[in-house]
PDB file of C-alpha atoms and ligand atoms in Angstrom:
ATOM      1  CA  UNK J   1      53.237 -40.907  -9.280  1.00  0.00           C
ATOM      2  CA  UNK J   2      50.194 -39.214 -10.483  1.00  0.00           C
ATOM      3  CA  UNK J   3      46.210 -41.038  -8.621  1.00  0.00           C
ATOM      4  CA  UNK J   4      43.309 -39.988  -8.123  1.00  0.00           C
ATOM      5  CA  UNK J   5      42.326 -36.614  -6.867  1.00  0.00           C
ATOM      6  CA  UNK J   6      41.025 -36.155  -3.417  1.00  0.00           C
ATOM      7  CA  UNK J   7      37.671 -34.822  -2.716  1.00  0.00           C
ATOM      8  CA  UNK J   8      38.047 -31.842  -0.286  1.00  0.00           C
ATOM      9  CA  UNK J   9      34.870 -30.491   1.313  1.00  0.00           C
ATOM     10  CA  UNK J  10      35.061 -27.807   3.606  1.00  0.00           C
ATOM     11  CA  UNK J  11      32.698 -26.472   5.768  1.00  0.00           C
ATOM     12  CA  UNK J  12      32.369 -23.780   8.247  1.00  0.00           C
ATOM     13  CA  UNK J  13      30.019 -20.967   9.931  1.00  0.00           C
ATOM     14  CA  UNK J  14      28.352 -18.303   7.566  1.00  0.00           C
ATOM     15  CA  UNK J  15      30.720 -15.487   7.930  1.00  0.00           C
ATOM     16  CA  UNK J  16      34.000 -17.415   8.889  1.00  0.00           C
ATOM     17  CA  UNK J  17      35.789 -16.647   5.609  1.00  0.00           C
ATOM     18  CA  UNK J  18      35.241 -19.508   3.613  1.00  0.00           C
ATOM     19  CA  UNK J  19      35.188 -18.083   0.122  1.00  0.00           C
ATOM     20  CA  UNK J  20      37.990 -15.410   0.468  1.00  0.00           C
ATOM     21  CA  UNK J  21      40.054 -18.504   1.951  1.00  0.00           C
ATOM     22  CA  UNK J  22      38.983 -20.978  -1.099  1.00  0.00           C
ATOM     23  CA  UNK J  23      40.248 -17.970  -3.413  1.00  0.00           C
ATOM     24  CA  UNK J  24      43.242 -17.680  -1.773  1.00  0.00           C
ATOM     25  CA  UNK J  25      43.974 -21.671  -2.390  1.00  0.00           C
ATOM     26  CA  UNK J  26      43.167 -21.648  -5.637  1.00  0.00           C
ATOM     27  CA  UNK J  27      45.700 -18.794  -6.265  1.00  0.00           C
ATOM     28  CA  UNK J  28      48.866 -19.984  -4.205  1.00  0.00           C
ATOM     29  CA  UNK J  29      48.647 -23.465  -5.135  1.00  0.00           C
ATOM     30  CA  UNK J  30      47.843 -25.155  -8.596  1.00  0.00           C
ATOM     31  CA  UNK J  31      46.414 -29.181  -7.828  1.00  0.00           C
ATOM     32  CA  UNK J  32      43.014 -27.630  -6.734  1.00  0.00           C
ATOM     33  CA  UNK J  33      39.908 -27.357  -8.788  1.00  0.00           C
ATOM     34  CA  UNK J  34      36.994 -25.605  -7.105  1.00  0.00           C
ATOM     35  CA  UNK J  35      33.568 -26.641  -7.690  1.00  0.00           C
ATOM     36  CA  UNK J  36      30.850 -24.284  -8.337  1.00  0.00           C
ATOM     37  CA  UNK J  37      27.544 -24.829  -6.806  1.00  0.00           C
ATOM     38  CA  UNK J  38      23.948 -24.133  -8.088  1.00  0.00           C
ATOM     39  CA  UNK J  39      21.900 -22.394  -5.969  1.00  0.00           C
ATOM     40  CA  UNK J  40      18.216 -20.782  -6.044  1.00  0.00           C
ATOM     41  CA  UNK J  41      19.455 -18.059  -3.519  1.00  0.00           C
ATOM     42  CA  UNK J  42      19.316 -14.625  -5.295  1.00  0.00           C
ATOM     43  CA  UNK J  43      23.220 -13.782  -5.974  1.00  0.00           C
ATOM     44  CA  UNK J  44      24.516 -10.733  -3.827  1.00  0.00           C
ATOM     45  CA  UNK J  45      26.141  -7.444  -5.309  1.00  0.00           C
ATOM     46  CA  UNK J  46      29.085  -8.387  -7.230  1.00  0.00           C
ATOM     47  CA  UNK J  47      28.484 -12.191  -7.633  1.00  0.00           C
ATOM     48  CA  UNK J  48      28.419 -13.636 -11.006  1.00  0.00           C
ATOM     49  CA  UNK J  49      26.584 -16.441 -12.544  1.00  0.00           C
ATOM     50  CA  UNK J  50      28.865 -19.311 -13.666  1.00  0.00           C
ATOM     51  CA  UNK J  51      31.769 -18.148 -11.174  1.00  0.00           C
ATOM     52  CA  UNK J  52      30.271 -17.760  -7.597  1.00  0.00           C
ATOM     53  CA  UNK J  53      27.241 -19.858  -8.197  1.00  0.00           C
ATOM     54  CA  UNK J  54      25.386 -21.049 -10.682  1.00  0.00           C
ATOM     55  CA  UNK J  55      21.783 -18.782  -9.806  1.00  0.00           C
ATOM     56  CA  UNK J  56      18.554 -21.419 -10.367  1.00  0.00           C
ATOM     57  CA  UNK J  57      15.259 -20.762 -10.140  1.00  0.00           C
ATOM     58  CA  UNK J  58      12.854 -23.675  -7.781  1.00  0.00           C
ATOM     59  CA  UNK J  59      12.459 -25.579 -11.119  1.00  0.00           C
ATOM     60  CA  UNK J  60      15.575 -25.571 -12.902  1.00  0.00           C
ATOM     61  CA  UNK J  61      16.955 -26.995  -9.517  1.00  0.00           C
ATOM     62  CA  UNK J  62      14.483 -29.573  -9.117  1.00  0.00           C
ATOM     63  CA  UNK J  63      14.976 -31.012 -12.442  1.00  0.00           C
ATOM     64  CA  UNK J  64      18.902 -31.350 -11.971  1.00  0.00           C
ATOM     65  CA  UNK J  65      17.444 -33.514  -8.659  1.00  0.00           C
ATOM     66  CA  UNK J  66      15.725 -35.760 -10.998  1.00  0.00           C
ATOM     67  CA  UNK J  67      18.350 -36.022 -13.710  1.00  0.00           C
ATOM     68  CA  UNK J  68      20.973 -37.234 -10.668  1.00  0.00           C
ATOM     69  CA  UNK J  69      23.302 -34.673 -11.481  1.00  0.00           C
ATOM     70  CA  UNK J  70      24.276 -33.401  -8.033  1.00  0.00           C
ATOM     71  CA  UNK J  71      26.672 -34.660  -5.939  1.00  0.00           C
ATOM     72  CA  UNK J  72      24.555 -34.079  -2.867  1.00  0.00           C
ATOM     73  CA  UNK J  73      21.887 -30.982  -2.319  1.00  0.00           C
ATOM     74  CA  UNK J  74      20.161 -29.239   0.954  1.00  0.00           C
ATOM     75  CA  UNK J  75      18.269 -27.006   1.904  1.00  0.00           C
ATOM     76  CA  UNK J  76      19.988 -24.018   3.817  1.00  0.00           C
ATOM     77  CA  UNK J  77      17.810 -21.208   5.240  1.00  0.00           C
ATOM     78  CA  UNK J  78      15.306 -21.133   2.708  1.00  0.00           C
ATOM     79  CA  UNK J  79      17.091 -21.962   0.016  1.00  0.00           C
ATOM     80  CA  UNK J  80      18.527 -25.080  -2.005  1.00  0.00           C
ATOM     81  CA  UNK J  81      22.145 -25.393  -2.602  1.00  0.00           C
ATOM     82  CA  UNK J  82      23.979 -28.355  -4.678  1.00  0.00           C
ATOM     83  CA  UNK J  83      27.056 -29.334  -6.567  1.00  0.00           C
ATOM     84  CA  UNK J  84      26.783 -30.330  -9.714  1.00  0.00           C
ATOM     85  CA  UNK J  85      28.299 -33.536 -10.981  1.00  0.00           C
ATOM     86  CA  UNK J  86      29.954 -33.724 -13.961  1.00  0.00           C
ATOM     87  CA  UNK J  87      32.560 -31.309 -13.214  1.00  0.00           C
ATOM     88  CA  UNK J  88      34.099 -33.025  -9.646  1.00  0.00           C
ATOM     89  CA  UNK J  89      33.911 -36.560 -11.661  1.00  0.00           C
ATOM     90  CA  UNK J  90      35.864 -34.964 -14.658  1.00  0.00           C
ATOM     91  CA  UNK J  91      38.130 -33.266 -12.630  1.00  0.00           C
ATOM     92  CA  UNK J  92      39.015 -35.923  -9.973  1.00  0.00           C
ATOM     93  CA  UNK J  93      39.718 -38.304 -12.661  1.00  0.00           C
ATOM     94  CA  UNK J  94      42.287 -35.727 -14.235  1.00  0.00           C
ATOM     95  CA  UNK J  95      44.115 -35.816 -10.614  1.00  0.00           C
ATOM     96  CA  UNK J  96      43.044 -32.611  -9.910  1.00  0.00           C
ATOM     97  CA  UNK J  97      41.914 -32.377  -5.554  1.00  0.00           C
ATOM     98  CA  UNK J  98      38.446 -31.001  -6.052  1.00  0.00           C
ATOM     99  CA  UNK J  99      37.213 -28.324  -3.231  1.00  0.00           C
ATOM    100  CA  UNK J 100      33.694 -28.435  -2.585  1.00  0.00           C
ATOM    101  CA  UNK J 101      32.641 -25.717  -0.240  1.00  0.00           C
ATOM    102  CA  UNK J 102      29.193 -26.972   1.487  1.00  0.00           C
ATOM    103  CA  UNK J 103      27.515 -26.675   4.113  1.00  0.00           C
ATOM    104  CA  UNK J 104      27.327 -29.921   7.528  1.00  0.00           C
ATOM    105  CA  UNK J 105      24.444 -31.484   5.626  1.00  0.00           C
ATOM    106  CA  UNK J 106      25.885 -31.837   2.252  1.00  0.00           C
ATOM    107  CA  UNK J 107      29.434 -32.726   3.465  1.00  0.00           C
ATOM    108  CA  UNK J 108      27.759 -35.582   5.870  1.00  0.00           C
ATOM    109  CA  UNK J 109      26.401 -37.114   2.337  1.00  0.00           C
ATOM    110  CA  UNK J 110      29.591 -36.857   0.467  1.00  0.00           C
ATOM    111  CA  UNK J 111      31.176 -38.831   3.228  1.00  0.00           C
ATOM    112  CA  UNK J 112      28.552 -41.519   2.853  1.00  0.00           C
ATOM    113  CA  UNK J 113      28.623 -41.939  -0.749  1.00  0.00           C
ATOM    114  CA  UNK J 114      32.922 -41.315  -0.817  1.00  0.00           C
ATOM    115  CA  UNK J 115      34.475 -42.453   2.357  1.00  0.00           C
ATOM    116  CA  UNK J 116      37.708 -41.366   1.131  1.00  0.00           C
ATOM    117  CA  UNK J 117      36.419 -37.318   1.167  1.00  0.00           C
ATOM    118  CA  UNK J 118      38.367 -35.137   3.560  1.00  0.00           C
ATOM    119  CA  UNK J 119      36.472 -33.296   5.524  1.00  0.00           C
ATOM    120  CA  UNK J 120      37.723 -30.179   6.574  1.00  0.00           C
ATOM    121  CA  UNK J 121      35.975 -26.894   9.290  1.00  0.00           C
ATOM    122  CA  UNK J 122      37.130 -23.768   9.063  1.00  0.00           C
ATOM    123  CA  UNK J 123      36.747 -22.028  12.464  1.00  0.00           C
ATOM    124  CA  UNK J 124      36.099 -18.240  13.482  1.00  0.00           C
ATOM    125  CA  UNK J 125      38.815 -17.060  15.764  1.00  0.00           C
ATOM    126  CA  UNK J 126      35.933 -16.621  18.024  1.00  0.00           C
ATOM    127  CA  UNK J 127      31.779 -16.339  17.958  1.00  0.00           C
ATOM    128  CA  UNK J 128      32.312 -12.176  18.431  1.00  0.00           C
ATOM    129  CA  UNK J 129      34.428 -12.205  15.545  1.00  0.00           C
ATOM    130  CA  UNK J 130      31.688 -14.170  13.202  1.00  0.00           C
ATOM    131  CA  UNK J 131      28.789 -12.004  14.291  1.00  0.00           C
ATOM    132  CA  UNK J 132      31.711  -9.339  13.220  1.00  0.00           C
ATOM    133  CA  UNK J 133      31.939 -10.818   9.923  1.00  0.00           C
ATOM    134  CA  UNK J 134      28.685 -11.466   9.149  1.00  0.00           C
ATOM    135  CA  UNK J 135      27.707  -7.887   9.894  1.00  0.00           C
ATOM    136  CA  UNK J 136      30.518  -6.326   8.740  1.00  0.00           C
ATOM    137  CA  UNK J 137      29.944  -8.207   4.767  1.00  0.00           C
ATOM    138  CA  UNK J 138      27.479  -5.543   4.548  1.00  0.00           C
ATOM    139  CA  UNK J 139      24.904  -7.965   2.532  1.00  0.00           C
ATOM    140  CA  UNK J 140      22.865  -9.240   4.780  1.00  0.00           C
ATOM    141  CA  UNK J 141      19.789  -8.174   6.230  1.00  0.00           C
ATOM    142  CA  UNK J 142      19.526  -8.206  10.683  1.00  0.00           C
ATOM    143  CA  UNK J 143      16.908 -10.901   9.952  1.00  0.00           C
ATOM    144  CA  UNK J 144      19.273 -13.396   7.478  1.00  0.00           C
ATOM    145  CA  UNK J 145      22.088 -12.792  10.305  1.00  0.00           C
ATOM    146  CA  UNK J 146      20.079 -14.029  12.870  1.00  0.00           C
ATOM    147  CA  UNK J 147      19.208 -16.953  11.122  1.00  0.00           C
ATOM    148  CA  UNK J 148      22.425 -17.759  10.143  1.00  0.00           C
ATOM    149  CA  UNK J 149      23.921 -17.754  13.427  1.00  0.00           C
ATOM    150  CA  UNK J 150      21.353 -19.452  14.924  1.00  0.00           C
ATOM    151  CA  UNK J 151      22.186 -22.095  11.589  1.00  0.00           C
ATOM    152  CA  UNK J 152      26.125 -21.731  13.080  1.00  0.00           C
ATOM    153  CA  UNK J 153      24.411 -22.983  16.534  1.00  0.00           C
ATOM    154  CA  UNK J 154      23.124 -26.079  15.264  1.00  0.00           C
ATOM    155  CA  UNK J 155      26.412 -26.334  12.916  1.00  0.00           C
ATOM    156  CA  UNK J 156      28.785 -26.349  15.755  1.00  0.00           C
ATOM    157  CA  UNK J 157      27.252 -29.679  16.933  1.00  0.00           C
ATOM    158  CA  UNK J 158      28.147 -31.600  14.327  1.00  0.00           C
ATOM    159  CA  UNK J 159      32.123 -30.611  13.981  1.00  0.00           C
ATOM    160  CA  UNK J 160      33.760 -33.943  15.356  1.00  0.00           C
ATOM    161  CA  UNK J 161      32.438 -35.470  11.955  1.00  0.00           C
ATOM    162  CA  UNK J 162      35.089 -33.549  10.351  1.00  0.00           C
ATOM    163  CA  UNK J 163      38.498 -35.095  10.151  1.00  0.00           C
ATOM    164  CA  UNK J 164      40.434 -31.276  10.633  1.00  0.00           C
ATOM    165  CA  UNK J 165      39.855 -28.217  12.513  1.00  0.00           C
ATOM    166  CA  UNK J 166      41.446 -24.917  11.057  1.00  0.00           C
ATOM    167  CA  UNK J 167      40.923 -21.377  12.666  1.00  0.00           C
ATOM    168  CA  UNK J 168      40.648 -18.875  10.363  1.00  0.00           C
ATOM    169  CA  UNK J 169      42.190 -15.744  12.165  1.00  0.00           C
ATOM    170  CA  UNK J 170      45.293 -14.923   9.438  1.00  0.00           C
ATOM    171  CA  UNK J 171      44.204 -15.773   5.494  1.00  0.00           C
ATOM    172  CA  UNK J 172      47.262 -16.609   4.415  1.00  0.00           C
ATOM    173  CA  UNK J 173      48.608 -18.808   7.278  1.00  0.00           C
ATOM    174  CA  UNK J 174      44.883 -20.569   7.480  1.00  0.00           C
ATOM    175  CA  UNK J 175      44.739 -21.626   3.622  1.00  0.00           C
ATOM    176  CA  UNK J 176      49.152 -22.741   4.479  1.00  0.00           C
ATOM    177  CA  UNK J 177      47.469 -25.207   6.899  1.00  0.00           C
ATOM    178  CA  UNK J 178      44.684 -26.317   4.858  1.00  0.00           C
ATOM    179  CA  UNK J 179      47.313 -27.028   1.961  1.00  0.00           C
ATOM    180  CA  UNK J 180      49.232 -29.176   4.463  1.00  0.00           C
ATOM    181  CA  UNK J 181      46.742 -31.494   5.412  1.00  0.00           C
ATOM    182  CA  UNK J 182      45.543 -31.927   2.128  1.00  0.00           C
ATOM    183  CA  UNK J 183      49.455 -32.591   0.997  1.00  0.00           C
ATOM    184  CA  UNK J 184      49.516 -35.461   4.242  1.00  0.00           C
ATOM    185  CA  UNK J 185      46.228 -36.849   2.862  1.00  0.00           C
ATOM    186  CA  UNK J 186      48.183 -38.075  -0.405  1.00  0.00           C
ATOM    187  CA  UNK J 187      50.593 -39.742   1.575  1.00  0.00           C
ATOM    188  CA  UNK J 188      47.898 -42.119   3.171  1.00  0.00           C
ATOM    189  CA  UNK J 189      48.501 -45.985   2.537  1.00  0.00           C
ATOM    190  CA  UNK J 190      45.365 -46.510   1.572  1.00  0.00           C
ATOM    191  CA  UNK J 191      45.390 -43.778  -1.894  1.00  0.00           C
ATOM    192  CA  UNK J 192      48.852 -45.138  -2.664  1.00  0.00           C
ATOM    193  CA  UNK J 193      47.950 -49.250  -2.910  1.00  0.00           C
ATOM    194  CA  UNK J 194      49.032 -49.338  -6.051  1.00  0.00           C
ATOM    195  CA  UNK J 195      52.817 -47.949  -5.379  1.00  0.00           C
ATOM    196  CA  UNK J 196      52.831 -49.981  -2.193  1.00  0.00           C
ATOM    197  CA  UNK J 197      51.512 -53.017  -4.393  1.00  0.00           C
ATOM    198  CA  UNK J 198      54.560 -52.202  -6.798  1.00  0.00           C
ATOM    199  CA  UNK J 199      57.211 -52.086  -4.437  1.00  0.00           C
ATOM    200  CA  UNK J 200      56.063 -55.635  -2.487  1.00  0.00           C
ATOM    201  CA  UNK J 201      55.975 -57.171  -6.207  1.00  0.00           C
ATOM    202  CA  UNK J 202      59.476 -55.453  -6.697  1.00  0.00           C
ATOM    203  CA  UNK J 203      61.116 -56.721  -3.048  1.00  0.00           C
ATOM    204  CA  UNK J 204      59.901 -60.128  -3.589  1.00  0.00           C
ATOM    205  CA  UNK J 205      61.596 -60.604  -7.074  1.00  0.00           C
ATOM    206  CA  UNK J 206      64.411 -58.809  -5.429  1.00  0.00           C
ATOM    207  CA  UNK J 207      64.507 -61.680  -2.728  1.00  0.00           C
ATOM    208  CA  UNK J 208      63.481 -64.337  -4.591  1.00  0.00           C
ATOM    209  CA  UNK J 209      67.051 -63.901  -6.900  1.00  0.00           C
ATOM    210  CA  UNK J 210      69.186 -63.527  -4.130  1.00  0.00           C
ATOM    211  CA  UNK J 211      68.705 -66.717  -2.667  1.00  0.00           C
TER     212      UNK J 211
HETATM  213  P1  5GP W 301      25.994 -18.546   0.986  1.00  0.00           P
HETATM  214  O1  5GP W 301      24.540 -18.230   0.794  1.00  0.00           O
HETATM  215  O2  5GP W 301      26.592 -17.780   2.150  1.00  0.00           O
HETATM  216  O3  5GP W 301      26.794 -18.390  -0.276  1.00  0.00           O
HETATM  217  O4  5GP W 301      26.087 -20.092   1.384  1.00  0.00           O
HETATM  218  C1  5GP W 301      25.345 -20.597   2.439  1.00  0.00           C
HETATM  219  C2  5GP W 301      25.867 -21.962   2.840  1.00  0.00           C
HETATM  220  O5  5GP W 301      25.637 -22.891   1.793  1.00  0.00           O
HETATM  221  C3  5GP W 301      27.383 -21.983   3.113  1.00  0.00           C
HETATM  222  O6  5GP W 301      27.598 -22.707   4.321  1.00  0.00           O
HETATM  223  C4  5GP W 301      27.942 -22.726   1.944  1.00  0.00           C
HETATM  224  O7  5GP W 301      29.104 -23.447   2.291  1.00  0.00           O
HETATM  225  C5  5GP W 301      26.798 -23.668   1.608  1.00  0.00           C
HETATM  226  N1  5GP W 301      26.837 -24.188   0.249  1.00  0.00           N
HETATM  227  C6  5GP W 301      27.286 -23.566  -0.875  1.00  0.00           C
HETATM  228  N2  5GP W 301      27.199 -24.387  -1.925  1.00  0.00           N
HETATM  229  C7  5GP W 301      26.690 -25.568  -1.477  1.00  0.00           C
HETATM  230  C8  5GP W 301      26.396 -26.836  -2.084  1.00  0.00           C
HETATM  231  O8  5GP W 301      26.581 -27.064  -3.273  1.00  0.00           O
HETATM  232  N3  5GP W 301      25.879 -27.803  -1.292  1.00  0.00           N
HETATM  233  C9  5GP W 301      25.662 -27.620   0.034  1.00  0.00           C
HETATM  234  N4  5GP W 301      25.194 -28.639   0.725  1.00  0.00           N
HETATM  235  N5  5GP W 301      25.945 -26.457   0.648  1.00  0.00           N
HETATM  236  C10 5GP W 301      26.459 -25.438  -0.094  1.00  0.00           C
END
């Protein structure tokens, strides 16, 4: 029975593994499709326009604003971030389950515009272990790690708007559990009303000729 994709944003501190983890899914299992934002952020050492972001200037960003082609956009320490699109439409529509990994802001206006979005947070093991992380990356600046654990502060109020919890302490077990609940997702009522539909049409024919 092939429907719709699902629309899978998750979300989590700066520094709690996100992107390694979102590799890791796209590698072990094959429904996902990962979206790739735009961003006026200057890319890091070793990131490459077109496959980590696409890199923006002010402008360029703006206009995509005004043309309506993002999903949903905002502003995260200094910089705008936004996912483009054409590429979740085409991709939901070919039943693929589209990962967008965003930020509290941006996944709190997917779920208003698509109810049906599953939210996902992944979770340090612990706050040491983040400011770990963070530091650890290498890429950052004292001053860009203070801000974005001070960002992780204001983050961490927000978390019961997420349907799922997942602590990211072992990669592969983490993106096993994140594959689960997106696997229990499908088997919701509500994105299988047209099998459900089916089978009621199907029982009461059956019914109807037995009596
Ligand atoms: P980073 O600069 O570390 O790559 O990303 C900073 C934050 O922006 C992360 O929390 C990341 O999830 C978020 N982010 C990346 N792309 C988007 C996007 O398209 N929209 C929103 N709202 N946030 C994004």
């Amino acid at each position: 029975m092939k429907h719709k994709g699902i629309l899978v944003v998750v979300s989590g501190f700066s520094g709690a593994g996100k992107g390694t983890l979102m590799k890791r899914m796209i590698q072990a299992y094959d429904n996902y499709a990962l979206s790739v934002s735009m961003t006026t952020r200057l890319p890091r050492e070793g990131e490459e326009d077109g496959r980590d972001y696409f890199f923006v200037s002010k402008e360029a960003f703006e206009e995509k604003i005004g043309q309506d082609g993002l999903v949903e956009y905002a502003c995260y320490c200094d910089n705008y971030y936004g996912t483009p699109r054409e590429y979740v439409e085409e991709q939901l529509a070919a039943g693929k389950d589209v990962i967008l990994e965003i930020e509290i802001q941006g996944a709190l206006k997917v779920k208003e515009k698509f109810p049906t979005a599953l939210l996902l947070f992944v979770m340090p093991p612990s706050a040491e272990e983040l400011r770990r992380r963070l530091v650890g990356r290498g890429t950052e600046t004292e001053e860009v790690i203070r801000k974005r654990l001070e960002r992780a502060v204001e983050e961490a109020r927000g978390i019961e708007s997420y349907d799922y919890i997942v602590i990211n302490d072992d990669l592969g077990k983490c993106a096993g559990e994140l594959h689960s609940i997106v696997v229990a997702a499908h088997h919701a009522p509500f994105r299988n009303e047209g099998f459900i539909g089916n089978i009621r049409q199907e029982l009461d024919v059956l019914v109807k000729g037995e009596k």
